Amino acid sequence: MNESERELSKLLVEVAFASVNNNMRREAEQLHDVLPKLGINEALSKVCQSILCFGMQKNSRASELVQGSDMIEAQAMRIMLGESHSLELDKFNEQEPAVQLIKLLSQQRER
């Protein structure tokens, strides 16, 4: 995948999340269907699809998409779906944005 394709894929993923956040269900469903065809990392694509499904209240499908993945984002999705209660953050680089965000959210939840 060349640089322009990577940028396009990133943009489409961001649009997918925005569509869910703004109640644009038809657009979210269309983007959900397109994600696997973008050529982005399969595990990342599944996490993105899972987030879209979660936003569209398709929790069983959201769960299926992240089963077996060891990505920190997949672990976070399992927590959001009520399937897990802890993250194994020690396996991940402290500087990863996902790890930092999850730690921040955990601290806010404890307050």
GROMACS .gro file of N, CA and C in nm:
model
  333
    1MET      N    1   0.087  -0.117   0.000
    1MET     CA    2   0.000   0.000   0.000
    1MET      C    3   0.091   0.123   0.000
    2ASN      N    4   0.066   0.215  -0.093
    2ASN     CA    5   0.147   0.336  -0.098
    2ASN      C    6   0.095   0.440   0.000
    3GLU      N    7   0.170   0.551   0.011
    3GLU     CA    8   0.137   0.655   0.109
    3GLU      C    9  -0.003   0.712   0.090
    4SER      N   10  -0.043   0.739  -0.033
    4SER     CA   11  -0.177   0.797  -0.055
    4SER      C   12  -0.287   0.697  -0.019
    5GLU      N   13  -0.263   0.568  -0.045
    5GLU     CA   14  -0.362   0.467  -0.006
    5GLU      C   15  -0.373   0.458   0.146
    6ARG      N   16  -0.258   0.467   0.216
    6ARG     CA   17  -0.259   0.464   0.363
    6ARG      C   18  -0.337   0.583   0.418
    7GLU      N   19  -0.313   0.700   0.360
    7GLU     CA   20  -0.385   0.820   0.405
    7GLU      C   21  -0.535   0.808   0.379
    8LEU      N   22  -0.571   0.754   0.264
    8LEU     CA   23  -0.713   0.734   0.232
    8LEU      C   24  -0.776   0.636   0.329
    9SER      N   25  -0.706   0.527   0.357
    9SER     CA   26  -0.759   0.429   0.453
    9SER      C   27  -0.779   0.493   0.590
   10LYS      N   28  -0.680   0.571   0.634
   10LYS     CA   29  -0.691   0.638   0.764
   10LYS      C   30  -0.811   0.732   0.765
   11LEU      N   31  -0.828   0.808   0.659
   11LEU     CA   32  -0.940   0.900   0.649
   11LEU      C   33  -1.073   0.826   0.653
   12LEU      N   34  -1.084   0.716   0.582
   12LEU     CA   35  -1.209   0.640   0.582
   12LEU      C   36  -1.240   0.583   0.720
   13VAL      N   37  -1.136   0.538   0.791
   13VAL     CA   38  -1.158   0.487   0.927
   13VAL      C   39  -1.209   0.600   1.016
   14GLU      N   40  -1.148   0.718   1.006
   14GLU     CA   41  -1.193   0.832   1.085
   14GLU      C   42  -1.337   0.871   1.050
   15VAL      N   43  -1.371   0.866   0.924
   15VAL     CA   44  -1.508   0.896   0.881
   15VAL      C   45  -1.605   0.792   0.937
   16ALA      N   46  -1.561   0.667   0.941
   16ALA     CA   47  -1.646   0.562   0.996
   16ALA      C   48  -1.681   0.591   1.142
   17PHE      N   49  -1.580   0.628   1.221
   17PHE     CA   50  -1.606   0.659   1.361
   17PHE      C   51  -1.696   0.782   1.374
   18ALA      N   52  -1.671   0.881   1.290
   18ALA     CA   53  -1.753   1.003   1.294
   18ALA      C   54  -1.898   0.971   1.259
   19SER      N   55  -1.918   0.879   1.165
   19SER     CA   56  -2.055   0.846   1.125
   19SER      C   57  -2.132   0.783   1.241
   20VAL      N   58  -2.066   0.698   1.319
   20VAL     CA   59  -2.132   0.638   1.435
   20VAL      C   60  -2.159   0.745   1.540
   21ASN      N   61  -2.061   0.830   1.564
   21ASN     CA   62  -2.077   0.934   1.666
   21ASN      C   63  -2.186   1.034   1.632
   22ASN      N   64  -2.219   1.047   1.504
   22ASN     CA   65  -2.318   1.145   1.460
   22ASN      C   66  -2.447   1.082   1.412
   23ASN      N   67  -2.472   0.956   1.454
   23ASN     CA   68  -2.597   0.886   1.421
   23ASN      C   69  -2.623   0.875   1.271
   24MET      N   70  -2.520   0.855   1.195
   24MET     CA   71  -2.535   0.836   1.051
   24MET      C   72  -2.523   0.685   1.024
   25ARG      N   73  -2.627   0.614   1.063
   25ARG     CA   74  -2.623   0.467   1.062
   25ARG      C   75  -2.601   0.408   0.922
   26ARG      N   76  -2.670   0.459   0.823
   26ARG     CA   77  -2.654   0.404   0.687
   26ARG      C   78  -2.511   0.418   0.640
   27GLU      N   79  -2.451   0.534   0.665
   27GLU     CA   80  -2.313   0.558   0.626
   27GLU      C   81  -2.217   0.468   0.705
   28ALA      N   82  -2.246   0.451   0.834
   28ALA     CA   83  -2.162   0.364   0.918
   28ALA      C   84  -2.167   0.220   0.867
   29GLU      N   85  -2.285   0.174   0.829
   29GLU     CA   86  -2.297   0.038   0.776
   29GLU      C   87  -2.221   0.022   0.645
   30GLN      N   88  -2.227   0.121   0.559
   30GLN     CA   89  -2.154   0.116   0.433
   30GLN      C   90  -2.003   0.113   0.457
   31LEU      N   91  -1.958   0.195   0.549
   31LEU     CA   92  -1.815   0.198   0.580
   31LEU      C   93  -1.771   0.069   0.648
   32HIS      N   94  -1.858   0.013   0.731
   32HIS     CA   95  -1.828  -0.116   0.794
   32HIS      C   96  -1.801  -0.222   0.687
   33ASP      N   97  -1.882  -0.220   0.581
   33ASP     CA   98  -1.866  -0.318   0.474
   33ASP      C   99  -1.740  -0.296   0.391
   34VAL      N  100  -1.694  -0.172   0.384
   34VAL     CA  101  -1.578  -0.137   0.301
   34VAL      C  102  -1.445  -0.161   0.374
   35LEU      N  103  -1.443  -0.150   0.505
   35LEU     CA  104  -1.319  -0.160   0.581
   35LEU      C  105  -1.233  -0.282   0.545
   36PRO      N  106  -1.289  -0.402   0.535
   36PRO     CA  107  -1.204  -0.517   0.504
   36PRO      C  108  -1.139  -0.510   0.365
   37LYS      N  109  -1.192  -0.428   0.279
   37LYS     CA  110  -1.141  -0.418   0.142
   37LYS      C  111  -1.034  -0.310   0.126
   38LEU      N  112  -1.003  -0.238   0.233
   38LEU     CA  113  -0.909  -0.127   0.223
   38LEU      C  114  -0.763  -0.169   0.220
   39GLY      N  115  -0.736  -0.291   0.258
   39GLY     CA  116  -0.599  -0.336   0.260
   39GLY      C  117  -0.522  -0.295   0.384
   40ILE      N  118  -0.593  -0.248   0.487
   40ILE     CA  119  -0.525  -0.215   0.611
   40ILE      C  120  -0.507  -0.344   0.692
   41ASN      N  121  -0.424  -0.338   0.792
   41ASN     CA  122  -0.398  -0.452   0.878
   41ASN      C  123  -0.530  -0.518   0.917
   42GLU      N  124  -0.539  -0.650   0.901
   42GLU     CA  125  -0.666  -0.720   0.926
   42GLU      C  126  -0.714  -0.706   1.070
   43ALA      N  127  -0.621  -0.717   1.165
   43ALA     CA  128  -0.660  -0.705   1.305
   43ALA      C  129  -0.713  -0.565   1.335
   44LEU      N  130  -0.648  -0.464   1.279
   44LEU     CA  131  -0.695  -0.326   1.297
   44LEU      C  132  -0.831  -0.307   1.231
   45SER      N  133  -0.848  -0.362   1.113
   45SER     CA  134  -0.976  -0.353   1.043
   45SER      C  135  -1.088  -0.414   1.127
   46LYS      N  136  -1.061  -0.528   1.189
   46LYS     CA  137  -1.163  -0.594   1.271
   46LYS      C  138  -1.197  -0.511   1.395
   47VAL      N  139  -1.096  -0.449   1.455
   47VAL     CA  140  -1.124  -0.364   1.571
   47VAL      C  141  -1.211  -0.246   1.528
   48CYS      N  142  -1.177  -0.184   1.415
   48CYS     CA  143  -1.256  -0.071   1.364
   48CYS      C  144  -1.399  -0.115   1.335
   49GLN      N  145  -1.415  -0.231   1.272
   49GLN     CA  146  -1.549  -0.283   1.244
   49GLN      C  147  -1.624  -0.309   1.374
   50SER      N  148  -1.553  -0.360   1.473
   50SER     CA  149  -1.615  -0.387   1.603
   50SER      C  150  -1.666  -0.259   1.667
   51ILE      N  151  -1.587  -0.154   1.661
   51ILE     CA  152  -1.629  -0.025   1.717
   51ILE      C  153  -1.752   0.026   1.644
   52LEU      N  154  -1.753   0.012   1.512
   52LEU     CA  155  -1.871   0.054   1.434
   52LEU      C  156  -1.993  -0.027   1.477
   53CYS      N  157  -1.977  -0.159   1.490
   53CYS     CA  158  -2.090  -0.243   1.531
   53CYS      C  159  -2.139  -0.204   1.669
   54PHE      N  160  -2.046  -0.177   1.761
   54PHE     CA  161  -2.082  -0.134   1.895
   54PHE      C  162  -2.164  -0.005   1.888
   55GLY      N  163  -2.122   0.087   1.805
   55GLY     CA  164  -2.194   0.213   1.788
   55GLY      C  165  -2.330   0.196   1.725
   56MET      N  166  -2.349   0.086   1.651
   56MET     CA  167  -2.477   0.059   1.586
   56MET      C  168  -2.560  -0.042   1.665
   57GLN      N  169  -2.523  -0.066   1.792
   57GLN     CA  170  -2.591  -0.159   1.882
   57GLN      C  171  -2.593  -0.303   1.828
   58LYS      N  172  -2.489  -0.343   1.760
   58LYS     CA  173  -2.474  -0.482   1.713
   58LYS      C  174  -2.363  -0.548   1.796
   59ASN      N  175  -2.391  -0.560   1.926
   59ASN     CA  176  -2.288  -0.602   2.020
   59ASN      C  177  -2.237  -0.745   1.997
   60SER      N  178  -2.324  -0.836   1.956
   60SER     CA  179  -2.276  -0.974   1.934
   60SER      C  180  -2.177  -0.977   1.818
   61ARG      N  181  -2.205  -0.902   1.713
   61ARG     CA  182  -2.112  -0.895   1.600
   61ARG      C  183  -1.983  -0.823   1.642
   62ALA      N  184  -1.996  -0.718   1.721
   62ALA     CA  185  -1.878  -0.645   1.771
   62ALA      C  186  -1.788  -0.741   1.848
   63SER      N  187  -1.849  -0.824   1.930
   63SER     CA  188  -1.774  -0.921   2.009
   63SER      C  189  -1.702  -1.023   1.921
   64GLU      N  190  -1.772  -1.076   1.823
   64GLU     CA  191  -1.713  -1.175   1.731
   64GLU      C  192  -1.587  -1.120   1.665
   65LEU      N  193  -1.591  -0.995   1.626
   65LEU     CA  194  -1.481  -0.936   1.551
   65LEU      C  195  -1.352  -0.923   1.631
   66VAL      N  196  -1.361  -0.911   1.762
   66VAL     CA  197  -1.239  -0.893   1.842
   66VAL      C  198  -1.197  -1.019   1.918
   67GLN      N  199  -1.272  -1.127   1.905
   67GLN     CA  200  -1.235  -1.251   1.972
   67GLN      C  201  -1.099  -1.298   1.922
   68GLY      N  202  -1.014  -1.335   2.016
   68GLY     CA  203  -0.884  -1.390   1.980
   68GLY      C  204  -0.777  -1.288   1.949
   69SER      N  205  -0.812  -1.162   1.939
   69SER     CA  206  -0.712  -1.059   1.910
   69SER      C  207  -0.643  -1.017   2.039
   70ASP      N  208  -0.511  -0.998   2.031
   70ASP     CA  209  -0.439  -0.952   2.149
   70ASP      C  210  -0.405  -0.804   2.142
   71MET      N  211  -0.462  -0.734   2.043
   71MET     CA  212  -0.440  -0.590   2.034
   71MET      C  213  -0.502  -0.522   2.156
   72ILE      N  214  -0.437  -0.418   2.204
   72ILE     CA  215  -0.488  -0.344   2.320
   72ILE      C  216  -0.628  -0.288   2.292
   73GLU      N  217  -0.651  -0.245   2.169
   73GLU     CA  218  -0.782  -0.192   2.131
   73GLU      C  219  -0.889  -0.300   2.137
   74ALA      N  220  -0.852  -0.422   2.099
   74ALA     CA  221  -0.946  -0.534   2.106
   74ALA      C  222  -0.978  -0.567   2.252
   75GLN      N  223  -0.876  -0.562   2.338
   75GLN     CA  224  -0.899  -0.584   2.480
   75GLN      C  225  -0.995  -0.477   2.535
   76ALA      N  226  -0.973  -0.353   2.495
   76ALA     CA  227  -1.060  -0.245   2.541
   76ALA      C  228  -1.203  -0.267   2.493
   77MET      N  229  -1.219  -0.315   2.371
   77MET     CA  230  -1.354  -0.343   2.320
   77MET      C  231  -1.421  -0.452   2.402
   78ARG      N  232  -1.345  -0.556   2.439
   78ARG     CA  233  -1.405  -0.663   2.520
   78ARG      C  234  -1.451  -0.609   2.655
   79ILE      N  235  -1.378  -0.514   2.710
   79ILE     CA  236  -1.420  -0.452   2.835
   79ILE      C  237  -1.549  -0.371   2.813
   80MET      N  238  -1.552  -0.292   2.705
   80MET     CA  239  -1.672  -0.213   2.676
   80MET      C  240  -1.794  -0.301   2.655
   81LEU      N  241  -1.771  -0.420   2.601
   81LEU     CA  242  -1.880  -0.514   2.575
   81LEU      C  243  -1.915  -0.598   2.698
   82GLY      N  244  -1.844  -0.574   2.808
   82GLY     CA  245  -1.873  -0.645   2.931
   82GLY      C  246  -1.820  -0.787   2.936
   83GLU      N  247  -1.724  -0.821   2.851
   83GLU     CA  248  -1.671  -0.957   2.844
   83GLU      C  249  -1.543  -0.975   2.924
   84SER      N  250  -1.488  -0.867   2.972
   84SER     CA  251  -1.363  -0.871   3.047
   84SER      C  252  -1.365  -0.754   3.144
   85HIS      N  253  -1.279  -0.763   3.244
   85HIS     CA  254  -1.274  -0.655   3.342
   85HIS      C  255  -1.135  -0.599   3.361
   86SER      N  256  -1.036  -0.652   3.289
   86SER     CA  257  -0.901  -0.601   3.308
   86SER      C  258  -0.823  -0.600   3.177
   87LEU      N  259  -0.729  -0.509   3.172
   87LEU     CA  260  -0.638  -0.499   3.059
   87LEU      C  261  -0.499  -0.539   3.103
   88GLU      N  262  -0.428  -0.607   3.020
   88GLU     CA  263  -0.290  -0.645   3.049
   88GLU      C  264  -0.198  -0.541   2.986
   89LEU      N  265  -0.193  -0.423   3.045
   89LEU     CA  266  -0.118  -0.312   2.987
   89LEU      C  267   0.032  -0.333   2.989
   90ASP      N  268   0.080  -0.420   3.078
   90ASP     CA  269   0.225  -0.441   3.088
   90ASP      C  270   0.284  -0.506   2.964
   91LYS      N  271   0.202  -0.565   2.877
   91LYS     CA  272   0.249  -0.626   2.753
   91LYS      C  273   0.275  -0.523   2.644
   92PHE      N  274   0.231  -0.399   2.664
   92PHE     CA  275   0.234  -0.298   2.559
   92PHE      C  276   0.328  -0.184   2.593
   93ASN      N  277   0.375  -0.118   2.492
   93ASN     CA  278   0.462  -0.002   2.506
   93ASN      C  279   0.383   0.111   2.573
   94GLU      N  280   0.437   0.165   2.679
   94GLU     CA  281   0.372   0.274   2.754
   94GLU      C  282   0.343   0.396   2.667
   95GLN      N  283   0.420   0.413   2.561
   95GLN     CA  284   0.406   0.532   2.476
   95GLN      C  285   0.298   0.517   2.368
   96GLU      N  286   0.243   0.398   2.353
   96GLU     CA  287   0.137   0.380   2.253
   96GLU      C  288   0.016   0.466   2.290
   97PRO      N  289  -0.038   0.540   2.194
   97PRO     CA  290  -0.154   0.625   2.225
   97PRO      C  291  -0.270   0.548   2.285
   98ALA      N  292  -0.295   0.427   2.239
   98ALA     CA  293  -0.407   0.348   2.294
   98ALA      C  294  -0.384   0.317   2.441
   99VAL      N  295  -0.260   0.286   2.479
   99VAL     CA  296  -0.229   0.255   2.618
   99VAL      C  297  -0.248   0.380   2.704
  100GLN      N  298  -0.198   0.492   2.656
  100GLN     CA  299  -0.212   0.617   2.731
  100GLN      C  300  -0.359   0.654   2.749
  101LEU      N  301  -0.439   0.640   2.643
  101LEU     CA  302  -0.581   0.672   2.651
  101LEU      C  303  -0.653   0.580   2.750
  102ILE      N  304  -0.624   0.453   2.743
  102ILE     CA  305  -0.690   0.357   2.832
  102ILE      C  306  -0.654   0.386   2.978
  103LYS      N  307  -0.528   0.418   3.004
  103LYS     CA  308  -0.487   0.453   3.141
  103LYS      C  309  -0.561   0.578   3.188
  104LEU      N  310  -0.571   0.677   3.101
  104LEU     CA  311  -0.642   0.800   3.137
  104LEU      C  312  -0.788   0.771   3.168
  105LEU      N  313  -0.853   0.693   3.085
  105LEU     CA  314  -0.993   0.656   3.108
  105LEU      C  315  -1.010   0.577   3.237
  106SER      N  316  -0.915   0.489   3.267
  106SER     CA  317  -0.921   0.410   3.390
  106SER      C  318  -0.910   0.499   3.512
  107GLN      N  319  -0.822   0.598   3.506
  107GLN     CA  320  -0.805   0.691   3.618
  107GLN      C  321  -0.931   0.771   3.640
  108GLN      N  322  -0.995   0.815   3.532
  108GLN     CA  323  -1.118   0.893   3.545
  108GLN      C  324  -1.230   0.808   3.603
  109ARG      N  325  -1.234   0.681   3.567
  109ARG     CA  326  -1.338   0.591   3.616
  109ARG      C  327  -1.324   0.566   3.766
  110GLU      N  328  -1.197   0.564   3.814
  110GLU     CA  329  -1.171   0.538   3.956
  110GLU      C  330  -1.213   0.654   4.044
  111ARG      N  331  -1.225   0.773   3.991
  111ARG     CA  332  -1.260   0.893   4.070
  111ARG      C  333  -1.402   0.893   4.115
   0.00000   0.00000   0.00000
